[in-house]
mmCIF file of C-alpha atoms in Angstrom:
data_model
loop_
_atom_site.group_PDB
_atom_site.id
_atom_site.type_symbol
_atom_site.label_atom_id
_atom_site.label_comp_id
_atom_site.label_asym_id
_atom_site.label_seq_id
_atom_site.Cartn_x
_atom_site.Cartn_y
_atom_site.Cartn_z
ATOM 1 C CA MET A 957 -38.700 9.919 -5.042
ATOM 2 C CA GLY A 958 -36.490 10.595 -8.035
ATOM 3 C CA LYS A 959 -32.768 9.994 -8.274
ATOM 4 C CA VAL A 960 -31.904 13.597 -7.369
ATOM 5 C CA SER A 961 -33.997 13.603 -4.219
ATOM 6 C CA ASP A 962 -32.650 10.152 -3.328
ATOM 7 C CA PHE A 963 -29.100 11.481 -3.552
ATOM 8 C CA TYR A 964 -29.833 14.402 -1.200
ATOM 9 C CA SER A 965 -31.861 12.336 1.250
ATOM 10 C CA ASN A 966 -30.349 12.555 4.752
ATOM 11 C CA LYS A 967 -27.401 14.589 3.513
ATOM 12 C CA CYS A 968 -26.066 17.946 4.632
ATOM 13 C CA ALA A 969 -25.149 20.738 2.206
ATOM 14 C CA PHE A 970 -22.970 23.786 2.818
ATOM 15 C CA VAL A 971 -23.841 26.836 0.694
ATOM 16 C CA THR A 972 -21.895 30.055 0.212
ATOM 17 C CA GLY A 973 -23.619 32.976 -1.468
ATOM 18 C CA ALA A 974 -26.916 31.750 -0.020
ATOM 19 C CA SER A 975 -28.472 35.220 0.090
ATOM 20 C CA GLY A 976 -27.618 35.985 -3.539
ATOM 21 C CA PHE A 977 -29.746 35.369 -6.615
ATOM 22 C CA VAL A 978 -28.336 31.906 -7.361
ATOM 23 C CA GLY A 979 -28.095 30.901 -3.706
ATOM 24 C CA VAL A 980 -31.732 31.682 -2.913
ATOM 25 C CA ALA A 981 -32.927 29.816 -6.024
ATOM 26 C CA LEU A 982 -30.691 26.842 -5.211
ATOM 27 C CA ILE A 983 -31.905 26.569 -1.623
ATOM 28 C CA GLU A 984 -35.566 26.867 -2.620
ATOM 29 C CA LYS A 985 -35.079 24.107 -5.208
ATOM 30 C CA LEU A 986 -33.274 21.841 -2.736
ATOM 31 C CA LEU A 987 -35.997 22.295 -0.129
ATOM 32 C CA ARG A 988 -38.817 21.799 -2.631
ATOM 33 C CA VAL A 989 -37.423 18.847 -4.598
ATOM 34 C CA CYS A 990 -35.400 17.178 -1.837
ATOM 35 C CA PRO A 991 -37.554 17.397 1.298
ATOM 36 C CA GLN A 992 -35.489 14.707 3.005
ATOM 37 C CA ILE A 993 -32.285 16.769 2.967
ATOM 38 C CA SER A 994 -31.098 16.719 6.578
ATOM 39 C CA CYS A 995 -29.571 20.185 6.800
ATOM 40 C CA ILE A 996 -28.372 23.146 4.799
ATOM 41 C CA LEU A 997 -25.564 25.134 6.380
ATOM 42 C CA ILE A 998 -25.428 28.646 4.944
ATOM 43 C CA LEU A 999 -22.446 30.952 5.231
ATOM 44 C CA LEU A 1000 -23.604 34.454 6.156
ATOM 45 C CA ARG A 1001 -21.649 37.551 7.105
ATOM 46 C CA PRO A 1002 -22.797 40.766 8.718
ATOM 47 C CA LYS A 1003 -23.497 43.290 5.959
ATOM 48 C CA ARG A 1004 -24.781 46.865 5.647
ATOM 49 C CA GLY A 1005 -25.353 47.232 9.376
ATOM 50 C CA GLN A 1006 -27.236 43.940 9.723
ATOM 51 C CA ASP A 1007 -25.936 41.037 11.783
ATOM 52 C CA VAL A 1008 -26.316 37.475 10.476
ATOM 53 C CA GLU A 1009 -29.578 36.868 12.336
ATOM 54 C CA GLN A 1010 -31.148 39.956 10.753
ATOM 55 C CA ARG A 1011 -29.864 38.908 7.330
ATOM 56 C CA PHE A 1012 -31.300 35.419 7.836
ATOM 57 C CA GLU A 1013 -34.652 36.948 8.763
ATOM 58 C CA THR A 1014 -34.604 38.880 5.474
ATOM 59 C CA PHE A 1015 -33.568 35.695 3.645
ATOM 60 C CA ARG A 1016 -36.455 33.716 5.196
ATOM 61 C CA LYS A 1017 -38.953 36.306 3.973
ATOM 62 C CA HIS A 1018 -37.797 36.130 0.340
ATOM 63 C CA PRO A 1019 -40.831 35.760 -1.963
ATOM 64 C CA VAL A 1020 -39.318 32.675 -3.608
ATOM 65 C CA PHE A 1021 -40.115 30.693 -0.433
ATOM 66 C CA GLU A 1022 -43.817 31.687 -0.204
ATOM 67 C CA LYS A 1023 -45.309 28.732 -2.084
ATOM 68 C CA LEU A 1024 -42.951 26.259 -0.412
ATOM 69 C CA LEU A 1025 -43.864 27.555 3.054
ATOM 70 C CA GLN A 1026 -47.584 27.353 2.262
ATOM 71 C CA GLN A 1027 -47.133 23.669 1.456
ATOM 72 C CA ARG A 1028 -44.542 22.883 4.152
ATOM 73 C CA PRO A 1029 -44.423 25.549 6.887
ATOM 74 C CA GLN A 1030 -41.404 23.894 8.550
ATOM 75 C CA ALA A 1031 -39.345 23.687 5.330
ATOM 76 C CA LEU A 1032 -36.729 26.242 6.398
ATOM 77 C CA HIS A 1033 -36.085 24.632 9.774
ATOM 78 C CA CYS A 1034 -33.241 22.512 8.400
ATOM 79 C CA ILE A 1035 -31.249 25.666 7.536
ATOM 80 C CA LYS A 1036 -28.507 26.573 9.981
ATOM 81 C CA ILE A 1037 -26.408 29.753 9.915
ATOM 82 C CA VAL A 1038 -22.631 29.527 9.833
ATOM 83 C CA THR A 1039 -21.142 32.962 10.465
ATOM 84 C CA GLY A 1040 -18.204 33.762 8.235
ATOM 85 C CA ASP A 1041 -16.840 35.592 5.215
ATOM 86 C CA ILE A 1042 -15.057 34.209 2.150
ATOM 87 C CA CYS A 1043 -12.648 37.170 2.337
ATOM 88 C CA GLU A 1044 -11.308 36.067 5.718
ATOM 89 C CA PRO A 1045 -8.662 33.398 6.401
ATOM 90 C CA GLY A 1046 -10.414 30.120 7.184
ATOM 91 C CA LEU A 1047 -13.600 31.845 5.976
ATOM 92 C CA GLY A 1048 -13.628 33.638 9.323
ATOM 93 C CA LEU A 1049 -15.292 30.590 10.880
ATOM 94 C CA SER A 1050 -15.207 29.921 14.588
ATOM 95 C CA ALA A 1051 -13.641 26.593 15.567
ATOM 96 C CA ALA A 1052 -17.132 25.241 16.325
ATOM 97 C CA ASP A 1053 -18.565 26.316 12.957
ATOM 98 C CA SER A 1054 -15.549 24.965 11.082
ATOM 99 C CA LYS A 1055 -16.018 21.622 12.837
ATOM 100 C CA LEU A 1056 -19.748 21.668 12.065
ATOM 101 C CA VAL A 1057 -19.029 22.090 8.354
ATOM 102 C CA THR A 1058 -16.127 19.636 8.129
ATOM 103 C CA ASP A 1059 -17.941 16.964 10.160
ATOM 104 C CA HIS A 1060 -21.301 17.183 8.398
ATOM 105 C CA ALA A 1061 -21.166 18.780 4.934
ATOM 106 C CA GLU A 1062 -21.375 16.217 2.148
ATOM 107 C CA ILE A 1063 -22.212 18.630 -0.659
ATOM 108 C CA VAL A 1064 -20.611 22.064 -1.001
ATOM 109 C CA PHE A 1065 -22.140 24.705 -3.261
ATOM 110 C CA HIS A 1066 -19.884 27.722 -3.637
ATOM 111 C CA SER A 1067 -21.830 30.570 -5.221
ATOM 112 C CA ALA A 1068 -20.473 33.540 -3.256
ATOM 113 C CA ALA A 1069 -18.711 36.179 -5.323
ATOM 114 C CA SER A 1070 -18.366 39.891 -5.799
ATOM 115 C CA LEU A 1071 -20.260 41.174 -8.816
ATOM 116 C CA ASP A 1072 -19.296 44.779 -8.161
ATOM 117 C CA PHE A 1073 -17.873 45.971 -11.469
ATOM 118 C CA GLU A 1074 -16.624 49.148 -9.790
ATOM 119 C CA ALA A 1075 -14.577 47.247 -7.189
ATOM 120 C CA SER A 1076 -10.805 47.354 -7.347
ATOM 121 C CA LEU A 1077 -8.938 44.426 -8.861
ATOM 122 C CA ALA A 1078 -7.486 43.706 -5.417
ATOM 123 C CA ALA A 1079 -10.956 43.463 -3.840
ATOM 124 C CA THR A 1080 -12.232 41.275 -6.677
ATOM 125 C CA VAL A 1081 -9.226 38.949 -6.440
ATOM 126 C CA GLU A 1082 -9.729 38.753 -2.673
ATOM 127 C CA SER A 1083 -13.356 37.670 -2.917
ATOM 128 C CA ASN A 1084 -13.574 35.792 -6.197
ATOM 129 C CA TYR A 1085 -10.165 34.124 -6.468
ATOM 130 C CA LEU A 1086 -8.892 33.793 -2.905
ATOM 131 C CA GLY A 1087 -12.424 33.348 -1.536
ATOM 132 C CA SER A 1088 -12.970 30.404 -3.865
ATOM 133 C CA GLN A 1089 -9.612 28.975 -2.856
ATOM 134 C CA ARG A 1090 -10.580 29.221 0.830
ATOM 135 C CA VAL A 1091 -13.915 27.475 0.257
ATOM 136 C CA LEU A 1092 -12.149 24.714 -1.667
ATOM 137 C CA GLU A 1093 -9.623 24.307 1.165
ATOM 138 C CA LEU A 1094 -12.448 23.938 3.683
ATOM 139 C CA ALA A 1095 -14.253 21.468 1.412
ATOM 140 C CA ALA A 1096 -11.077 19.376 1.201
ATOM 141 C CA GLN A 1097 -11.281 18.989 4.993
ATOM 142 C CA CYS A 1098 -14.892 17.749 4.919
ATOM 143 C CA LYS A 1099 -14.864 14.160 6.133
ATOM 144 C CA LYS A 1100 -17.965 13.117 4.173
ATOM 145 C CA LEU A 1101 -17.549 15.254 1.042
ATOM 146 C CA LYS A 1102 -19.223 13.752 -2.019
ATOM 147 C CA VAL A 1103 -19.598 16.807 -4.295
ATOM 148 C CA PHE A 1104 -18.099 20.278 -4.664
ATOM 149 C CA VAL A 1105 -19.936 22.652 -7.009
ATOM 150 C CA HIS A 1106 -18.558 26.069 -7.928
ATOM 151 C CA VAL A 1107 -21.061 28.426 -9.529
ATOM 152 C CA SER A 1108 -19.397 31.242 -11.418
ATOM 153 C CA SER A 1109 -20.795 34.515 -12.627
ATOM 154 C CA SER A 1110 -22.221 34.742 -16.101
ATOM 155 C CA PHE A 1111 -19.845 37.680 -16.482
ATOM 156 C CA ALA A 1112 -16.716 35.499 -16.294
ATOM 157 C CA ASN A 1113 -16.380 35.562 -20.087
ATOM 158 C CA SER A 1114 -18.772 38.404 -20.815
ATOM 159 C CA PHE A 1115 -16.564 39.863 -23.540
ATOM 160 C CA ARG A 1116 -17.144 36.757 -25.707
ATOM 161 C CA LEU A 1117 -20.048 36.791 -28.138
ATOM 162 C CA ASP A 1118 -20.316 33.003 -28.039
ATOM 163 C CA CYS A 1119 -19.390 31.332 -24.766
ATOM 164 C CA GLN A 1120 -19.235 27.533 -24.710
ATOM 165 C CA GLU A 1121 -19.013 25.177 -21.741
ATOM 166 C CA GLN A 1122 -15.255 24.855 -21.809
ATOM 167 C CA MET A 1123 -12.156 26.183 -20.128
ATOM 168 C CA TYR A 1124 -10.763 29.304 -21.791
ATOM 169 C CA ASP A 1125 -7.154 30.418 -21.665
ATOM 170 C CA LEU A 1126 -6.508 33.274 -19.270
ATOM 171 C CA PHE A 1127 -4.999 36.562 -20.414
ATOM 172 C CA MET A 1128 -2.525 36.186 -17.581
ATOM 173 C CA PRO A 1129 -1.853 33.269 -15.213
ATOM 174 C CA SER A 1130 -3.789 33.646 -11.964
ATOM 175 C CA GLU A 1131 -0.554 33.460 -9.961
ATOM 176 C CA GLU A 1132 0.732 36.513 -11.855
ATOM 177 C CA VAL A 1133 -2.462 38.460 -11.121
ATOM 178 C CA LEU A 1134 -2.154 37.523 -7.450
ATOM 179 C CA ARG A 1135 1.503 38.612 -7.407
ATOM 180 C CA LEU A 1136 0.630 41.992 -8.943
ATOM 181 C CA VAL A 1137 -2.207 42.549 -6.475
ATOM 182 C CA ARG A 1138 0.117 41.827 -3.566
ATOM 183 C CA GLU A 1139 3.100 43.829 -4.830
ATOM 184 C CA LEU A 1140 1.658 46.930 -6.488
ATOM 185 C CA SER A 1141 0.077 49.918 -4.813
ATOM 186 C CA PRO A 1142 -3.619 50.484 -5.557
ATOM 187 C CA ALA A 1143 -2.665 53.401 -7.843
ATOM 188 C CA GLU A 1144 -0.128 51.291 -9.795
ATOM 189 C CA LEU A 1145 -2.610 48.456 -10.080
ATOM 190 C CA GLU A 1146 -5.266 50.838 -11.384
ATOM 191 C CA LYS A 1147 -2.878 52.088 -14.077
ATOM 192 C CA ARG A 1148 -2.098 48.569 -15.277
ATOM 193 C CA THR A 1149 -5.668 47.390 -15.478
#
């Protein structure tokens, strides 16, 4: 085993955005390279008329898992669904699911986000800013937390021709954006953005 797989051995990860492009790739890689990972808790919400079990069934059938499942048919058995939504207070978790995450998660991967460029600023702030804040708050309660990883969209600085791995100044402090979203009507907000 290599150092990466040693680190994940017998550990539990909590993943948001598991059904998205990055989330699916991350989970496949974890299962393939770190077969001794004890569990992966994935946050799923009902969406487009599907409940979380139906969404998990779709997730399980993703083509990225085909080769892995040919080699290790039981590979996905360590995945457990946690029903919730980053747009809800407390991630919308039941008391039991919140306890499951805070008692067991040692690694948190937050990759959930809205990439809907047509969404209102209020909806985007709700999911991408406040959602991230809620995941971080839950992670802070995790008794065994070793690592918190936030995966951001490649569109975060898409207006830049050359984007380096560094923190860039914001056009407006995030607190000011949040204040405007809370205080202005949707029409006023649309005018200002």
